[in-house]
XYZ file of C-alpha atoms in Angstrom:
310
model
C -5.902 -50.275 -63.972
C -8.769 -50.840 -66.656
C -11.347 -50.716 -64.160
C -9.853 -48.874 -61.085
C -11.141 -45.403 -60.365
C -8.994 -42.380 -59.796
C -10.049 -42.547 -56.097
C -8.960 -46.086 -55.735
C -5.496 -45.148 -57.778
C -5.070 -42.417 -55.123
C -5.431 -44.671 -52.194
C -2.889 -46.828 -53.814
C -0.512 -43.933 -54.215
C -1.081 -43.065 -50.519
C -0.170 -46.564 -49.420
C 3.004 -46.512 -51.011
C 4.263 -43.981 -48.300
C 6.521 -41.924 -50.717
C 4.899 -38.595 -50.513
C 7.936 -37.104 -48.951
C 10.266 -38.775 -51.656
C 7.901 -37.446 -54.340
C 7.571 -33.867 -52.912
C 10.797 -32.283 -54.668
C 9.860 -33.699 -57.899
C 7.951 -32.743 -60.979
C 7.106 -34.841 -63.797
C 4.848 -34.980 -67.018
C 2.125 -37.240 -67.918
C 0.902 -36.824 -71.501
C -2.131 -39.121 -72.640
C -2.822 -39.694 -76.317
C -5.454 -37.371 -77.495
C -5.105 -34.482 -75.000
C -4.321 -30.892 -76.027
C -2.185 -30.244 -72.848
C 0.504 -32.216 -70.921
C -0.208 -32.681 -67.252
C 2.559 -31.637 -64.675
C 2.424 -33.655 -61.473
C 3.505 -32.090 -58.145
C 2.948 -32.938 -54.544
C 1.890 -30.331 -51.931
C 1.711 -30.925 -48.130
C -1.489 -29.102 -46.582
C -0.882 -27.018 -43.566
C -4.345 -28.001 -42.210
C -5.415 -30.829 -39.812
C -8.069 -32.206 -42.386
C -6.128 -32.685 -45.614
C -2.774 -34.859 -45.675
C -1.563 -34.445 -49.409
C -2.609 -32.554 -52.546
C -1.519 -34.035 -55.892
C -1.925 -31.602 -58.405
C -2.062 -32.328 -62.155
C -1.100 -28.962 -63.641
C -2.819 -28.399 -67.053
C -0.470 -27.173 -69.787
C 3.079 -25.421 -70.004
C 1.745 -21.862 -69.036
C 0.014 -23.360 -65.776
C 3.162 -25.196 -64.744
C 5.564 -21.914 -65.476
C 3.016 -19.777 -63.632
C 3.274 -22.458 -60.620
C 6.697 -22.654 -60.601
C 7.113 -18.651 -60.562
C 4.472 -18.245 -57.706
C 6.455 -20.709 -55.703
C 9.454 -18.299 -55.993
C 7.509 -15.179 -55.608
C 4.056 -15.513 -54.121
C 3.119 -12.221 -55.742
C 3.956 -12.958 -59.208
C 1.324 -12.468 -61.630
C -2.271 -12.823 -60.516
C -2.609 -16.043 -58.780
C -3.115 -15.704 -54.917
C -3.208 -19.599 -54.193
C -2.304 -22.723 -56.179
C -6.319 -23.354 -55.816
C -6.935 -20.926 -58.534
C -4.497 -22.612 -61.175
C -6.333 -24.650 -63.832
C -5.671 -28.125 -62.705
C -7.031 -31.490 -61.596
C -6.249 -32.289 -57.996
C -6.075 -35.624 -55.824
C -6.838 -34.641 -52.354
C -5.872 -37.463 -49.526
C -7.486 -36.576 -46.410
C -6.292 -37.320 -42.802
C -8.006 -40.582 -42.731
C -6.597 -41.862 -46.062
C -9.720 -41.021 -48.235
C -9.278 -39.911 -51.567
C -11.164 -37.060 -53.475
C -10.674 -35.707 -56.971
C -11.528 -32.024 -57.932
C -11.348 -29.847 -60.825
C -9.845 -26.376 -60.399
C -10.447 -23.386 -62.731
C -9.181 -19.732 -62.030
C -11.906 -17.727 -60.046
C -14.265 -20.873 -59.469
C -15.040 -22.946 -56.431
C -13.414 -26.441 -57.046
C -15.974 -28.844 -58.472
C -16.381 -32.805 -58.616
C -15.350 -34.460 -61.956
C -17.546 -35.663 -64.649
C -17.184 -38.874 -66.117
C -14.767 -38.022 -69.102
C -12.674 -36.054 -66.354
C -12.600 -39.190 -64.108
C -11.385 -41.605 -67.122
C -8.679 -38.938 -68.002
C -7.430 -38.583 -64.404
C -7.472 -42.325 -63.873
C -4.853 -42.398 -66.873
C -2.802 -39.838 -65.342
C -2.790 -41.190 -61.816
C -2.085 -44.605 -62.903
C 1.215 -43.458 -64.663
C 1.900 -41.184 -61.619
C 1.517 -44.157 -59.531
C 4.067 -46.019 -61.474
C 6.580 -43.371 -61.269
C 6.379 -43.120 -57.546
C 6.981 -46.732 -57.237
C 10.159 -46.378 -59.561
C 11.206 -43.440 -57.196
C 11.632 -45.890 -54.259
C 14.750 -47.477 -56.401
C 15.860 -44.488 -58.524
C 15.381 -41.148 -56.656
C 17.015 -39.393 -59.744
C 14.348 -40.552 -62.259
C 12.444 -37.203 -62.612
C 16.061 -35.678 -63.558
C 16.656 -38.409 -66.085
C 16.476 -35.723 -69.110
C 17.956 -32.815 -67.321
C 21.096 -32.618 -69.556
C 18.702 -32.163 -72.524
C 16.776 -29.236 -70.724
C 13.856 -31.691 -70.785
C 11.310 -32.762 -68.257
C 10.710 -36.638 -67.465
C 7.545 -37.471 -69.016
C 5.169 -40.573 -69.456
C 3.926 -40.406 -72.920
C 0.941 -42.355 -74.482
C 1.783 -42.631 -78.132
C -1.231 -44.773 -78.863
C -4.000 -45.932 -76.740
C -2.534 -48.015 -73.846
C 1.029 -47.722 -75.194
C 3.143 -45.709 -72.745
C 6.990 -45.017 -72.709
C 9.489 -42.652 -70.789
C 10.263 -39.601 -73.000
C 11.976 -36.264 -72.579
C 9.505 -33.242 -72.689
C 11.490 -30.240 -73.905
C 10.927 -27.325 -71.296
C 9.506 -24.493 -73.232
C 10.267 -20.810 -72.532
C 7.472 -19.067 -70.739
C 5.919 -16.250 -72.770
C 6.763 -12.345 -71.363
C 4.235 -11.453 -68.639
C 2.496 -8.242 -69.318
C 0.184 -6.227 -66.808
C -2.157 -3.615 -68.281
C -3.475 -0.923 -66.047
C -5.231 1.928 -67.539
C -7.550 4.636 -66.277
C -10.278 6.450 -68.149
C -9.085 10.298 -68.885
C -12.229 11.814 -67.458
C -11.977 9.962 -64.288
C -8.467 11.055 -63.840
C -9.186 14.683 -64.488
C -11.728 14.431 -61.813
C -9.218 13.031 -59.241
C -6.671 15.611 -59.927
C -9.138 18.198 -58.988
C -9.761 16.552 -55.630
C -8.497 18.058 -52.322
C -5.184 16.322 -51.233
C -5.738 15.161 -47.402
C -1.703 14.928 -46.972
C -2.170 13.977 -43.304
C -4.549 11.056 -44.128
C -3.267 7.472 -44.617
C -5.671 4.555 -45.496
C -4.844 0.775 -45.599
C -5.874 -1.008 -48.449
C -5.937 -4.614 -49.959
C -7.352 -6.761 -52.544
C -7.913 -10.284 -51.769
C -9.589 -13.733 -52.511
C -12.375 -14.325 -49.953
C -12.138 -18.282 -49.512
C -15.269 -18.631 -47.516
C -17.399 -16.526 -49.798
C -18.991 -17.759 -53.171
C -21.804 -16.930 -55.446
C -25.076 -18.885 -55.542
C -25.219 -20.753 -58.805
C -24.856 -24.044 -60.536
C -20.948 -23.485 -60.744
C -20.138 -21.031 -57.871
C -17.514 -18.447 -58.353
C -15.019 -17.319 -55.879
C -15.160 -13.782 -54.534
C -12.720 -11.164 -54.302
C -12.831 -8.244 -52.013
C -11.247 -4.701 -52.453
C -11.309 -2.870 -49.031
C -9.697 0.205 -47.427
C -9.967 1.621 -43.993
C -8.576 4.712 -42.453
C -5.283 4.147 -40.318
C -5.797 4.517 -36.873
C -9.745 5.069 -36.772
C -10.665 1.949 -39.109
C -13.142 4.309 -40.754
C -14.328 2.353 -44.080
C -12.966 4.048 -47.131
C -14.258 1.642 -49.709
C -15.438 -2.092 -49.640
C -16.583 -3.925 -52.693
C -16.709 -7.521 -54.157
C -16.300 -8.881 -57.441
C -15.926 -12.202 -59.138
C -14.560 -13.443 -62.668
C -17.082 -13.501 -65.618
C -16.951 -14.530 -69.131
C -15.552 -11.019 -70.271
C -13.350 -10.368 -67.080
C -11.076 -13.336 -66.362
C -8.825 -13.314 -63.109
C -6.091 -11.443 -64.596
C -8.358 -8.610 -65.517
C -9.975 -8.491 -62.034
C -6.506 -7.683 -60.808
C -5.834 -5.229 -63.688
C -9.105 -3.558 -63.084
C -8.630 -2.924 -59.371
C -6.608 0.221 -59.673
C -9.311 1.817 -61.637
C -12.006 0.874 -58.975
C -9.673 2.387 -56.371
C -9.685 5.526 -58.302
C -13.338 5.625 -58.760
C -13.796 4.991 -55.031
C -11.420 7.735 -54.274
C -13.490 10.072 -56.485
C -16.719 9.016 -55.036
C -15.070 9.833 -51.426
C -14.174 13.377 -52.634
C -10.625 13.304 -51.421
C -7.106 11.989 -52.116
C -5.432 10.630 -49.061
C -1.733 11.395 -48.483
C -0.772 7.858 -48.147
C -1.967 4.413 -49.207
C -0.419 1.465 -47.447
C -0.554 -1.934 -48.652
C 0.364 -5.698 -47.745
C 1.516 -7.202 -50.829
C 3.940 -6.445 -53.563
C 1.362 -7.341 -56.000
C -1.092 -4.649 -55.016
C 1.838 -2.427 -54.682
C 2.783 -3.042 -58.364
C -0.807 -2.667 -59.519
C -1.199 0.712 -57.956
C 1.852 2.157 -58.845
C 0.563 3.215 -61.934
C -1.959 5.467 -60.149
C 1.112 7.083 -58.138
C 2.245 8.495 -61.660
C -1.019 10.375 -61.787
C -1.686 11.568 -58.143
C 0.618 12.622 -55.458
C 0.022 10.189 -52.685
C 2.559 8.025 -51.163
C 2.305 4.496 -51.618
C 3.852 2.212 -48.967
C 4.508 -1.758 -48.333
C 4.043 -3.231 -44.891
C 4.317 -6.478 -43.093
C 0.996 -5.748 -41.455
C -2.101 -3.361 -41.682
C -3.564 -3.352 -38.014
C -6.593 -0.978 -38.709
C -7.398 -2.850 -41.807
C -7.633 -6.253 -40.009
C -9.293 -4.903 -37.073
C -12.030 -3.187 -39.178
C -12.265 -6.110 -41.314
C -13.203 -8.479 -38.382
C -15.605 -5.981 -37.222
C -17.472 -5.925 -40.635
C -17.567 -9.597 -40.556
C -18.904 -9.783 -36.930
């Protein structure tokens, strides 16, 4: 293993043919000298180009967020596993192995030399766990009675052993949505168009990014009039040093309010697609009299968006 690259280890993992056996499992690898444990999990990709994504999720908070968004896709502020802080081994349809670093709000990037060394350690231990799964499918549940996860822990450089990793409780999740008082006063003086409905969404735009050495992902707030597709608002934003991904979502209702004030009227209804957008905008319902409704599809929104893209 000493001279093996993470890509070479990834190809060895793929050659085992055990991805389906590993998919229901989660386990931990904790190298010596690292601040975080890394939580290993396998995802199958739905596209034709990628076979498997092997995720090394960074720290307890990330793992809790991953588990909770798997149960409820609109929990918190992550729209896709791509946004979680983690290292990822991608095995493509031809068996090629590729390593990436993911950070919230940023385009995945290639690893630097230090990260390659860290991922080689993690993947080598994961490779060993997968080989053991072939004869002991219950290995990841070894410490379940102790309310702990199965972990491979490096106590000193090169010395690894099985160990329980006690499951920590996730901290309470809190969202803070606020509005400037002066802006609310302006909005309350606007005409109320009770028969008007708009279709609104805030979403990641996976095919858009900033042009800089470390590209950032683009997020789009857009709304169109139901029936006519008239543009009501459209703006894009990205994370910054002062505005992380969670803050982008918490700021979204204020941006909706600012756009409504600039437009000069409050619609009678705002239709949304996701319970996350619904949850974020609910605070605005306490201030303005519009109806907020959740839908399985927003046909006017999607058609107008396609027209804008075309």
